[in-house]
mmCIF file of C-alpha atoms in Angstrom:
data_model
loop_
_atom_site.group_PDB
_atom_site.id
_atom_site.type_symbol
_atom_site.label_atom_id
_atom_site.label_comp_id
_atom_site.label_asym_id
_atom_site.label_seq_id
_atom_site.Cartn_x
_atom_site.Cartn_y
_atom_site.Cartn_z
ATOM 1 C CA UNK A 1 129.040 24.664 -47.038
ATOM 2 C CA UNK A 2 132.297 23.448 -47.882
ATOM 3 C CA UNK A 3 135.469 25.648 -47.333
ATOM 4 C CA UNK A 4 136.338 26.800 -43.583
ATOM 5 C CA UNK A 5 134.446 26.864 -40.029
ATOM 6 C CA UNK A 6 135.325 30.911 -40.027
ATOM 7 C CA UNK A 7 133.721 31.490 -43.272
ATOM 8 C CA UNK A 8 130.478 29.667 -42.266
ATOM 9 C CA UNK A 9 130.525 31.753 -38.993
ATOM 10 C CA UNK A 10 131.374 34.967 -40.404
ATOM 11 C CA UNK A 11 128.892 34.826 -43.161
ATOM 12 C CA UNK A 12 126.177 33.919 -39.901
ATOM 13 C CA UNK A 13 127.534 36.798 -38.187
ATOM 14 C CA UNK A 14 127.670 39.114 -40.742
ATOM 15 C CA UNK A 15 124.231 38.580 -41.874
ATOM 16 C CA UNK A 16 123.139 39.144 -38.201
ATOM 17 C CA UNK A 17 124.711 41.910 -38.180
ATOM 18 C CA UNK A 18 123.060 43.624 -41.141
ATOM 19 C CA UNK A 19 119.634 41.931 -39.700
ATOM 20 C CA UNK A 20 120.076 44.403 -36.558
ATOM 21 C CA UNK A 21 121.292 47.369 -38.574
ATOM 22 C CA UNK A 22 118.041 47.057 -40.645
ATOM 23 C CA UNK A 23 116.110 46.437 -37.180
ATOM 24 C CA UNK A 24 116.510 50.232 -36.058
ATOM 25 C CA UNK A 25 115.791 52.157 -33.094
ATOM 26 C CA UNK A 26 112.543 51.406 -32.567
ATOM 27 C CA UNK A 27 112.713 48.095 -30.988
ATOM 28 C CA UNK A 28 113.002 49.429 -27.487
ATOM 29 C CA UNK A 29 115.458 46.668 -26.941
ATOM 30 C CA UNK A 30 118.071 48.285 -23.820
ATOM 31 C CA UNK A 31 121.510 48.312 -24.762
ATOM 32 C CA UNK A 32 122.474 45.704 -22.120
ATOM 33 C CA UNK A 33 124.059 42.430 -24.104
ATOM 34 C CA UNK A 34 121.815 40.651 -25.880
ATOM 35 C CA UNK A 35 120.649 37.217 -25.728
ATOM 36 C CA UNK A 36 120.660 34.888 -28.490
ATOM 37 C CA UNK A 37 119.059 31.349 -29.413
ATOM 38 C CA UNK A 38 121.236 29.459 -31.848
ATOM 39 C CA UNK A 39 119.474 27.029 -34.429
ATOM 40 C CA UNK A 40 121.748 24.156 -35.504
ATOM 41 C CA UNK A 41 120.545 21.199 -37.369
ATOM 42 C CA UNK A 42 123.464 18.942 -37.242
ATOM 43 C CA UNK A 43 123.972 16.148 -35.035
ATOM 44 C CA UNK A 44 125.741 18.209 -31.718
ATOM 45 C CA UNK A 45 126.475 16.145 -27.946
ATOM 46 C CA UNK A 46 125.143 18.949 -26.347
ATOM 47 C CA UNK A 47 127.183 19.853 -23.487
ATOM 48 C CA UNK A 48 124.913 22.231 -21.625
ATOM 49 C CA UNK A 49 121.820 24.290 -22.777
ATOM 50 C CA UNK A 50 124.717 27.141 -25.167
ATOM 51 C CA UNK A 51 127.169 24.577 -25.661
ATOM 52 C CA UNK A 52 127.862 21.313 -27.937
ATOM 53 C CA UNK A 53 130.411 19.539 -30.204
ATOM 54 C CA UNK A 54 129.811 18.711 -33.671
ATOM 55 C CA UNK A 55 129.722 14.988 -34.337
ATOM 56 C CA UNK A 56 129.228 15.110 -38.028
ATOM 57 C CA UNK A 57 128.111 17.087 -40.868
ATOM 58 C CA UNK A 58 124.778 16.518 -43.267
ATOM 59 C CA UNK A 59 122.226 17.045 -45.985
ATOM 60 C CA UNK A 60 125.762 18.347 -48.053
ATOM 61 C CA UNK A 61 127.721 20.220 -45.167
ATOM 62 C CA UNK A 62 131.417 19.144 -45.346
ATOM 63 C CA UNK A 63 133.673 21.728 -43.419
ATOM 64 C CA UNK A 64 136.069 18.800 -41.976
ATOM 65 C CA UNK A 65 137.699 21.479 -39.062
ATOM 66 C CA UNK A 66 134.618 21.807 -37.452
ATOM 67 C CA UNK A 67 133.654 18.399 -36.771
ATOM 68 C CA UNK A 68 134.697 17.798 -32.814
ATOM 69 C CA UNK A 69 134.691 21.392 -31.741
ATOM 70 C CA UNK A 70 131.762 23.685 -30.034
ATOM 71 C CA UNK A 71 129.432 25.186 -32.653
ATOM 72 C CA UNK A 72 128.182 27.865 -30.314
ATOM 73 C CA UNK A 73 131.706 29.227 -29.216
ATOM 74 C CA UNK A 74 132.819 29.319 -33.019
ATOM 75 C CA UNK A 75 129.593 31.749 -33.543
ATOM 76 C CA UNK A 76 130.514 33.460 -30.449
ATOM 77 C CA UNK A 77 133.823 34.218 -31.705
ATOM 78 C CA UNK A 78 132.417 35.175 -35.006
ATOM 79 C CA UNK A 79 130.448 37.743 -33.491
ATOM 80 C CA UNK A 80 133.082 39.279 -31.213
ATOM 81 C CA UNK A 81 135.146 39.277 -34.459
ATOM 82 C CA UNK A 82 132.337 41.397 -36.250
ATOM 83 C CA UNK A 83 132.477 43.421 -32.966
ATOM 84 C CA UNK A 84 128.610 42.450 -31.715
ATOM 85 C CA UNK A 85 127.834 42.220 -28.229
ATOM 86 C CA UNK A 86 125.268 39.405 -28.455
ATOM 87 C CA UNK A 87 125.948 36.073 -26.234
ATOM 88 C CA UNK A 88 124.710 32.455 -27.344
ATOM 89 C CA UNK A 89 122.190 31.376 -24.573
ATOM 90 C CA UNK A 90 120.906 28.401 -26.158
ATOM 91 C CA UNK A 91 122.211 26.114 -28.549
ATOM 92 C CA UNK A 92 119.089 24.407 -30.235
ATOM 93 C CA UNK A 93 118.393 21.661 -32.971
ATOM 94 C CA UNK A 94 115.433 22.784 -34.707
ATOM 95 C CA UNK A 95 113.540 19.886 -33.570
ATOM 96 C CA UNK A 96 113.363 21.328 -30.245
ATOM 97 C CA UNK A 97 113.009 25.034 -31.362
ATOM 98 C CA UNK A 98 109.649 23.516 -33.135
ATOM 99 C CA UNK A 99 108.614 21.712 -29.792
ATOM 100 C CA UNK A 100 109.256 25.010 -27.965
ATOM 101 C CA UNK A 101 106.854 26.621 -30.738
ATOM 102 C CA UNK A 102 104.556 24.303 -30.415
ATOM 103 C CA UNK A 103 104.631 24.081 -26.549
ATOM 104 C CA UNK A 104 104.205 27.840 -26.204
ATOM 105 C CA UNK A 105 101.146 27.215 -28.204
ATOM 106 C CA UNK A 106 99.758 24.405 -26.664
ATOM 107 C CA UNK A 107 100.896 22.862 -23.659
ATOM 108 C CA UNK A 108 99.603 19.062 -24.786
ATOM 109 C CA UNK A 109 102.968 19.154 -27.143
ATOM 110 C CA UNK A 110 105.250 15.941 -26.531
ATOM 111 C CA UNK A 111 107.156 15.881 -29.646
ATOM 112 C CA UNK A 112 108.205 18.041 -32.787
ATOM 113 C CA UNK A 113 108.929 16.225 -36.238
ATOM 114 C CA UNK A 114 111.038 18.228 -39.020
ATOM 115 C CA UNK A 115 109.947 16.577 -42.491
ATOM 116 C CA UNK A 116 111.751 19.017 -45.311
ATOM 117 C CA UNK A 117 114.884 18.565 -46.969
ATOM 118 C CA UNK A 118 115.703 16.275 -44.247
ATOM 119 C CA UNK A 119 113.995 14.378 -41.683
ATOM 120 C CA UNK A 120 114.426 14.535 -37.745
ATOM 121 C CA UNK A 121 112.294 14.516 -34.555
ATOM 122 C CA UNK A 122 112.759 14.948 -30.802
ATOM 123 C CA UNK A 123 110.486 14.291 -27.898
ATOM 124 C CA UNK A 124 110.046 15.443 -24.249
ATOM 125 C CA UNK A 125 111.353 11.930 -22.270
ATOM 126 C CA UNK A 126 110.825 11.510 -18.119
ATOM 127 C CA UNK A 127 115.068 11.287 -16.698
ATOM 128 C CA UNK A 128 114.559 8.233 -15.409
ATOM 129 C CA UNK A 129 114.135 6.688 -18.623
ATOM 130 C CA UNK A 130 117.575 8.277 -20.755
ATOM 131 C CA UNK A 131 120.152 5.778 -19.806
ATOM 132 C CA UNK A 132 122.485 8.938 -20.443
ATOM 133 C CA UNK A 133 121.596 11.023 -17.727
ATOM 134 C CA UNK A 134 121.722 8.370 -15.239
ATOM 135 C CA UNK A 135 124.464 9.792 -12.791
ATOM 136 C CA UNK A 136 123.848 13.545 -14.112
ATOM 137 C CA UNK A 137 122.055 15.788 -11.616
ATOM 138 C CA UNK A 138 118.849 17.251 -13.340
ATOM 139 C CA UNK A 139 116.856 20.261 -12.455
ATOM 140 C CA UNK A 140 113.629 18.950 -13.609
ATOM 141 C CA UNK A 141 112.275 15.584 -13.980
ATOM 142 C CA UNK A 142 112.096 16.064 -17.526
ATOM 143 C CA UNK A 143 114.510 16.791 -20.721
ATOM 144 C CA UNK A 144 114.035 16.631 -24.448
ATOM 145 C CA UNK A 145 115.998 14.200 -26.206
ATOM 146 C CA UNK A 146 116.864 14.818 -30.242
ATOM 147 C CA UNK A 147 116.596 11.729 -31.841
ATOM 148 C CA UNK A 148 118.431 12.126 -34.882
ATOM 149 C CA UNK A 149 116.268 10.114 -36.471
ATOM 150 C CA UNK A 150 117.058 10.558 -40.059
ATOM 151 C CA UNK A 151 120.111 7.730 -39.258
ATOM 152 C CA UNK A 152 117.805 4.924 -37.757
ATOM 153 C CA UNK A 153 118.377 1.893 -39.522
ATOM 154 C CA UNK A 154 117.166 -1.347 -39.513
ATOM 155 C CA UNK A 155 116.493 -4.570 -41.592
ATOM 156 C CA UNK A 156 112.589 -4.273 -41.294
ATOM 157 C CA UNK A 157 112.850 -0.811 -43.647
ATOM 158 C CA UNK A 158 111.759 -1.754 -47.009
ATOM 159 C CA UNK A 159 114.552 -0.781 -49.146
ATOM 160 C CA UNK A 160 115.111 -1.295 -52.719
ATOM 161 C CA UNK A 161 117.701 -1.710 -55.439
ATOM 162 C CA UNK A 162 117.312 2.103 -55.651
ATOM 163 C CA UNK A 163 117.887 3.058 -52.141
ATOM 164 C CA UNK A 164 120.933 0.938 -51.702
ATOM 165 C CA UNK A 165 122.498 2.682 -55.169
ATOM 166 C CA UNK A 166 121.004 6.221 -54.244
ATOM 167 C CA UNK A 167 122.638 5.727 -50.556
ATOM 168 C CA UNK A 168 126.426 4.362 -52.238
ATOM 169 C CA UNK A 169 126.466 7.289 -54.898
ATOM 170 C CA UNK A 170 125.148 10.353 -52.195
ATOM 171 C CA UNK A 171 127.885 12.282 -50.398
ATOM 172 C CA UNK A 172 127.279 10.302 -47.049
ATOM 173 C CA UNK A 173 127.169 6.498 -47.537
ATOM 174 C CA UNK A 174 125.634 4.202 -45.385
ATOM 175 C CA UNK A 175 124.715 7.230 -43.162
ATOM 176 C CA UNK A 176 120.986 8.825 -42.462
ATOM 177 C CA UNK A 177 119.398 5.787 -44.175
ATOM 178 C CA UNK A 178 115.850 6.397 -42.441
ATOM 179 C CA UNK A 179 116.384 9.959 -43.521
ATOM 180 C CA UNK A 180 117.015 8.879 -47.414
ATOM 181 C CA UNK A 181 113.566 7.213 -47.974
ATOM 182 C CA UNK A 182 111.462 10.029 -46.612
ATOM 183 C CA UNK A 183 112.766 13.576 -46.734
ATOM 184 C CA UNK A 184 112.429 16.031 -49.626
ATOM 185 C CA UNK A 185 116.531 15.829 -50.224
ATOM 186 C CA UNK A 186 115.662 12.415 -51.655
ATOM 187 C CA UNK A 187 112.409 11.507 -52.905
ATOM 188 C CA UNK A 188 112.705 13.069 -56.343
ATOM 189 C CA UNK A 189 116.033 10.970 -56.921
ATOM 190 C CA UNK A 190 114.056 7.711 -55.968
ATOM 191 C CA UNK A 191 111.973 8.839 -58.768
ATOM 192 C CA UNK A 192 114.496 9.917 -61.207
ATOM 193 C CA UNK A 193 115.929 6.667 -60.525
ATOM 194 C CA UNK A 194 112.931 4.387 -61.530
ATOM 195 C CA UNK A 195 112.205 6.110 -64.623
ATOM 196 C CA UNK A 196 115.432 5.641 -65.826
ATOM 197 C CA UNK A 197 115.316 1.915 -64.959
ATOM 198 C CA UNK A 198 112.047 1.987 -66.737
ATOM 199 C CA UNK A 199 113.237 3.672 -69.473
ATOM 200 C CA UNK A 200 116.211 1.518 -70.224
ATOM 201 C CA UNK A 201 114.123 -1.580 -69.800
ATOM 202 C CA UNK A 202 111.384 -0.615 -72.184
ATOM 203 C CA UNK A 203 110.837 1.912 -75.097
ATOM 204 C CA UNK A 204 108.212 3.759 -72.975
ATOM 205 C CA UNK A 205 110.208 6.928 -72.733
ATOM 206 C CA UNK A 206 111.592 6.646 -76.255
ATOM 207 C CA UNK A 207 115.652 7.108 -76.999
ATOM 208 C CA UNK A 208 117.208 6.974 -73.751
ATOM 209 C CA UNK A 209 117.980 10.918 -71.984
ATOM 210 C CA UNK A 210 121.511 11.626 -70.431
ATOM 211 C CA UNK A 211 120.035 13.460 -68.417
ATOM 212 C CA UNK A 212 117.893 10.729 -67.017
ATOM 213 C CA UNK A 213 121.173 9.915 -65.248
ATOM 214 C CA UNK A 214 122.073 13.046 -63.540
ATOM 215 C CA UNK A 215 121.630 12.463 -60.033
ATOM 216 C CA UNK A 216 118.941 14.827 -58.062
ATOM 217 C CA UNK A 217 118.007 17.163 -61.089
ATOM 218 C CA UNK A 218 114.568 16.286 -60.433
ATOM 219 C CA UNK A 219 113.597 17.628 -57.295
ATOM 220 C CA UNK A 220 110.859 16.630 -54.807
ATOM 221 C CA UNK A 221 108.670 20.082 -55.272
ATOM 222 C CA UNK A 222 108.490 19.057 -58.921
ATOM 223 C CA UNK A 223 107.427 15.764 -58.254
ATOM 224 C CA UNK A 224 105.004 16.606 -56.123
ATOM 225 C CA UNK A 225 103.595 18.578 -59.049
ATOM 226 C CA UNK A 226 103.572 15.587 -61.663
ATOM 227 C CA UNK A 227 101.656 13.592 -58.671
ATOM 228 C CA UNK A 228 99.083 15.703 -57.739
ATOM 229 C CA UNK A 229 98.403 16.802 -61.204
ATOM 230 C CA UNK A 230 95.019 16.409 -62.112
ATOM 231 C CA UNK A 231 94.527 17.548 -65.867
ATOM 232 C CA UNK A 232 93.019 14.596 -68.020
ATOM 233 C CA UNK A 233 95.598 14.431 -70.121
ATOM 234 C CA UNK A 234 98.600 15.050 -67.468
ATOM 235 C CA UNK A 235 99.989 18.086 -69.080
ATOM 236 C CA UNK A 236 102.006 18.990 -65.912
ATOM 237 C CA UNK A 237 104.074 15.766 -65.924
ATOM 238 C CA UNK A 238 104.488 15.798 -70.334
ATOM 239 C CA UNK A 239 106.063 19.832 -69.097
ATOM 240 C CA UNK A 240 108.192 18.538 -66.322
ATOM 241 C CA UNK A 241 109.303 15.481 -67.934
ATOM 242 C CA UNK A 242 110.237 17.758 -71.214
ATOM 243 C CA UNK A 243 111.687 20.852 -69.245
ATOM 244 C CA UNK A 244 113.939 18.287 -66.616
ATOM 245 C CA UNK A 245 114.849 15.221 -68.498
ATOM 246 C CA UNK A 246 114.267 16.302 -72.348
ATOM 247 C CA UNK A 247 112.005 13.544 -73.331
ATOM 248 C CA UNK A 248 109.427 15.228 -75.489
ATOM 249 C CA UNK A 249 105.788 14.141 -76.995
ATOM 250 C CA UNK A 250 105.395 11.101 -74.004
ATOM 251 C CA UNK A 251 102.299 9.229 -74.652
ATOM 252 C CA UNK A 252 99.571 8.609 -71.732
ATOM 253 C CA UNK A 253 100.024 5.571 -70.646
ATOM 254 C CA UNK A 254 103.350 6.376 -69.685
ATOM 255 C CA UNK A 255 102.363 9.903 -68.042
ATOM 256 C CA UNK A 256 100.180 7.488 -65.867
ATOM 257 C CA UNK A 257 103.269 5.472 -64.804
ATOM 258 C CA UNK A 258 104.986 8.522 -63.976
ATOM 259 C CA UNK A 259 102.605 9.804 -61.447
ATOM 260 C CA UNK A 260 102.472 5.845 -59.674
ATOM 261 C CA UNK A 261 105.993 6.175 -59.454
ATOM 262 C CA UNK A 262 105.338 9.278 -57.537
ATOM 263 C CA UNK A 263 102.484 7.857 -55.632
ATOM 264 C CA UNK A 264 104.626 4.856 -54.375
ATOM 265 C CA UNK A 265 107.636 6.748 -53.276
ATOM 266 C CA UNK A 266 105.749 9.368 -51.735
ATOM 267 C CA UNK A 267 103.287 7.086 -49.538
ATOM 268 C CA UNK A 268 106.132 4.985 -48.559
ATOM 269 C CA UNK A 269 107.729 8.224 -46.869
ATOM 270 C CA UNK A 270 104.809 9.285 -45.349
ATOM 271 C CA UNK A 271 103.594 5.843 -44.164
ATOM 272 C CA UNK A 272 107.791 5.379 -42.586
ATOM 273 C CA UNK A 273 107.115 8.914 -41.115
ATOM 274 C CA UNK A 274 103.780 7.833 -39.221
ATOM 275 C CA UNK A 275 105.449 4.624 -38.192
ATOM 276 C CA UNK A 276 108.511 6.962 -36.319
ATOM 277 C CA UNK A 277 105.776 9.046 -34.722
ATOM 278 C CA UNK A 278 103.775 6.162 -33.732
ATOM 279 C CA UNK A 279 106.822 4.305 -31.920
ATOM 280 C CA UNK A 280 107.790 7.783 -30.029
ATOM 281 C CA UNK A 281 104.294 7.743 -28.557
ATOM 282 C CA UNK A 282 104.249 4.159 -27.718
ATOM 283 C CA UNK A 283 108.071 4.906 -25.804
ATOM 284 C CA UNK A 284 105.951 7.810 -23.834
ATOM 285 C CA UNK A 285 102.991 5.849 -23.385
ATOM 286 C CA UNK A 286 100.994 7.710 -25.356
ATOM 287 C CA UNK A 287 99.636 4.936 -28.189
ATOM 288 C CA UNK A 288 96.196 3.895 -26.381
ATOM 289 C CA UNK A 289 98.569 1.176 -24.448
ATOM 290 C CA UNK A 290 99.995 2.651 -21.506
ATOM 291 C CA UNK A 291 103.710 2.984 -22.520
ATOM 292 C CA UNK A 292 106.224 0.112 -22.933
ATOM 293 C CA UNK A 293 106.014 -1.325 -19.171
ATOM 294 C CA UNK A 294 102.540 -0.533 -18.785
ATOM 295 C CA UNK A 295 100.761 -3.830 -18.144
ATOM 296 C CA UNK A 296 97.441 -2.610 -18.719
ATOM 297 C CA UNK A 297 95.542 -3.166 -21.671
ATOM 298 C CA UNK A 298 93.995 -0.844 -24.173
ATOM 299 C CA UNK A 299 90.350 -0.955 -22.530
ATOM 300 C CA UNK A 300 91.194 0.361 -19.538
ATOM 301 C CA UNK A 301 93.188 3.481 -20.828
ATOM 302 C CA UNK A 302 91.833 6.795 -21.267
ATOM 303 C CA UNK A 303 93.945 8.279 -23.788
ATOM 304 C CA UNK A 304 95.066 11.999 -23.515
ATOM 305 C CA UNK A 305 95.179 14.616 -26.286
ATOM 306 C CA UNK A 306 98.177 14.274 -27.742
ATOM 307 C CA UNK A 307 99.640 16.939 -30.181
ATOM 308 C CA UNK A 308 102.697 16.830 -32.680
ATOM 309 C CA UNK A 309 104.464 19.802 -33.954
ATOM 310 C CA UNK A 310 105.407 19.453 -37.671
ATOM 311 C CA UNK A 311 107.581 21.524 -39.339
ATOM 312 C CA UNK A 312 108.766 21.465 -43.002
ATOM 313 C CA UNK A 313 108.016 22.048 -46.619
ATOM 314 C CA UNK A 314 107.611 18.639 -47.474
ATOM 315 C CA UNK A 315 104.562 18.126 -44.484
ATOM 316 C CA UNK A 316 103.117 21.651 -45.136
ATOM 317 C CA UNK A 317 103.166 22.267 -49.278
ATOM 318 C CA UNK A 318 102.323 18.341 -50.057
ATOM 319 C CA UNK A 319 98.449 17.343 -49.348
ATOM 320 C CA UNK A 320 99.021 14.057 -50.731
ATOM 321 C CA UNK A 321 101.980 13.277 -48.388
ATOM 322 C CA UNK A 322 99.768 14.634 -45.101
ATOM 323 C CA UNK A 323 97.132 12.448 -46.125
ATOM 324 C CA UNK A 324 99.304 9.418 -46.559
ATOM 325 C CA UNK A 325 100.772 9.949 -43.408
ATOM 326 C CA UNK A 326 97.507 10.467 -41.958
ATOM 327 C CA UNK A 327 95.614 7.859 -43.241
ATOM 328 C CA UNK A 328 99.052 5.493 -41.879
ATOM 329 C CA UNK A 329 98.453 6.876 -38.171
ATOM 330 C CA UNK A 330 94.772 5.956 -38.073
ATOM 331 C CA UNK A 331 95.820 2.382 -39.548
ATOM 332 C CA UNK A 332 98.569 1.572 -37.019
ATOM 333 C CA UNK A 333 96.941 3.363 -33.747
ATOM 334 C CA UNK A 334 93.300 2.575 -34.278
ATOM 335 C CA UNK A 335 91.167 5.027 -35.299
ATOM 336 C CA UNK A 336 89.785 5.378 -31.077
ATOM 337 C CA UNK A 337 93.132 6.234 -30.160
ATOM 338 C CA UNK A 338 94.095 8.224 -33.518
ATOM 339 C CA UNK A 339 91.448 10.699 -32.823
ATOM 340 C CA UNK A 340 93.424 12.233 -29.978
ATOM 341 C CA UNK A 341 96.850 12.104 -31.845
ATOM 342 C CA UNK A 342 96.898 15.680 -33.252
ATOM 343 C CA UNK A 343 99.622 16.610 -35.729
ATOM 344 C CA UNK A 344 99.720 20.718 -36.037
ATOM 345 C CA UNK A 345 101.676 22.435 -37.834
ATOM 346 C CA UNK A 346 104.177 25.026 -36.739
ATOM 347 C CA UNK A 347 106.192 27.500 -38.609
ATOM 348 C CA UNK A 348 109.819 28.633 -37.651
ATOM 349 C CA UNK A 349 110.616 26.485 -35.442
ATOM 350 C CA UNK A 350 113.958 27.546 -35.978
ATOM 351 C CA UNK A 351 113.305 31.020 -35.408
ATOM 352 C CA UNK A 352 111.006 31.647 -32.823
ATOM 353 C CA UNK A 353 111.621 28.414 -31.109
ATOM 354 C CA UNK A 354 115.097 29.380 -30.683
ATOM 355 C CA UNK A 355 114.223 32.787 -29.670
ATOM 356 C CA UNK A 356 112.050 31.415 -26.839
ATOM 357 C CA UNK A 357 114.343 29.704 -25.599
ATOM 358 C CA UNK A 358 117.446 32.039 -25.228
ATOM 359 C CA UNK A 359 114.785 34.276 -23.838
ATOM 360 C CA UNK A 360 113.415 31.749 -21.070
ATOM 361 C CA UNK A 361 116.885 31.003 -20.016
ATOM 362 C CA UNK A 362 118.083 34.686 -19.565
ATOM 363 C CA UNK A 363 115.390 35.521 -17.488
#
């Protein structure tokens, strides 16, 4: 994650390479070259469907050589290096390898949304309306646009004391703010972060843990536990809170703040989640209100089935965060229109989405 661009690319390739020793014979695959579909979740200017530049690392990546040069030809080169005759026909985000998933499933698909250990989403947009293309000849009317999401910012998000500090002490200041108060990366900090304000304003918590201030030793699976823990006496949070931070024999009451804390942070992600989904499907028309130009009003519309891919841990393993985010999309939309808005999940994205891809492209 941190030393050079061949290392990352020759671990890839290597493990690719033991991947098709392991697949065998029996794959009736010919021996002409084979195509491949290249997940990378970075933030690429893609420069044609198996080519694009690095514009910066995240979520922890720092190899500073590879930022400005073309992802796909340093795997190609890894793989002629390991001597396999594979050739990358499509470099994805896995955004879009969950739309293809999700597509191939079900053609009403207009947009994928990763919520894991980070946060992204990308959406099928008409030409006409990405200022980018303007000037570019297209083959279709259509093209999928990665949002990179996880770095919107803007002075309506409701930060707090602990976002700003979490953001100035993380390895990428001021960068992926959006990203920061809803992914899985992040959440458990948030929490770590207001128990140990809690704990130094009050004796709730008892003597004071170091290790209340080691930043993200309490991760977001774990929290998820202490919040949806439903003993009566919340023996799941008195274990985690013992096990991560060492405070032993915490009374009740306190237990009960613990899971709030959780509660909060958690249904502000989800609720800032539904609100990005929402204002993609009000950009596409797609919100019960005709699209941003549309001058008709909401009576007159008949809205369309509308599904969502979702893809992530964070979505998938966390009912309370679904159901937050849920509960925010019938609140904003209406629950008329928020009956056709169908969020689905979809599993390997990265994979199979990918794989589709390359595969639609070579033939």
């Amino acid at each position: 994650m941190t030393s050079t661009s061949e290392d990352l690319f020759d671990f890839i390739a290597s493990s690719l390479k033991e991947f098709i020793a392991k697949e065998g014979d029996g794959s009736n695959i010919s021996q002409d070259r084979r195509e491949l579909g290249f997940t990378f979740s970075f933030p690429v200017k893609q420069m044609s469907v198996s080519s694009g530049i690095l514009i910066k690392w995240t979520k922890g990546f720092s190899i500073v050589d590879m930022v400005g040069r073309d992802v796909a030809a340093c795997l190609q080169e890894a793989l002629t290096r390991k001597g396999l005759d594979m050739r990358v026909a499509a470099l994805v985000n896995d955004t879009v390898g969950t739309l293809a998933v999700g597509h191939y499933h079900d053609p009403d698909t207009v947009a994928a949304i990763i919520i894991g250990t980070g946060t992204n989403a990308c959406y099928w947009e008409r030409v006409d309306a990405i200022i980018k293309c303007q000037g570019l000849l297209m083959t279709s009317g259509r093209m999928v646009v990665n949002m990179e999401w996880g770095n919107f910012w803007s002075s309506h998000l409701p930060r707090t004391s602990y976002d700003i500090d979490l953001d100035a002490e993380s390895p990428n200041p001021n960068d992926q703010g959006f990203e920061k108060m809803i992914s899985g990366m992040y959440l458990g900090d948030i929490v770590r972060r207001v128990i140990l304000k809690m704990s130094l304003e009050s004796d709730m918590f008892g003597p004071i843990s170091p290790k209340l201030s080691m930043p993200f030793i309490m991760r977001t699976p774990l929290m998820s536990a202490m919040h949806e823990d439903n003993s009566p006496d919340l023996r799941e949070v008195a274990r985690i809170l013992n096990d991560i931070f060492e405070i032993p024999d915490i009374p009740l009451k306190a237990r009960k703040f613990v899971v709030k804390v959780c509660d909060v942070v958690t249904r502000r992600a989800a609720r800032l989640a539904a609100a990005g989904i929402v204002g993609i499907l009000k950009k596409i028309g797609r919100d019960g209100s005709g699209g941003i130009t549309g001058g008709r009003s909401r009576s007159d519309m008949k809205m369309r089935r509308t599904v969502v891919a979702i893809e992530g841990g964070l979505y998938s393993k966390y009912a309370l965060f679904r159901e937050y985010l849920r509960e925010a999309l019938n609140e904003i939309l209406g629950e008329d229109i928020a009956k056709h808005v169908i969020l689905k999940v979809t599993e390997d994205g990265s994979g199979i989405g990918a794989a589709l891809l390359a595969a639609s492209y070579s033939s």
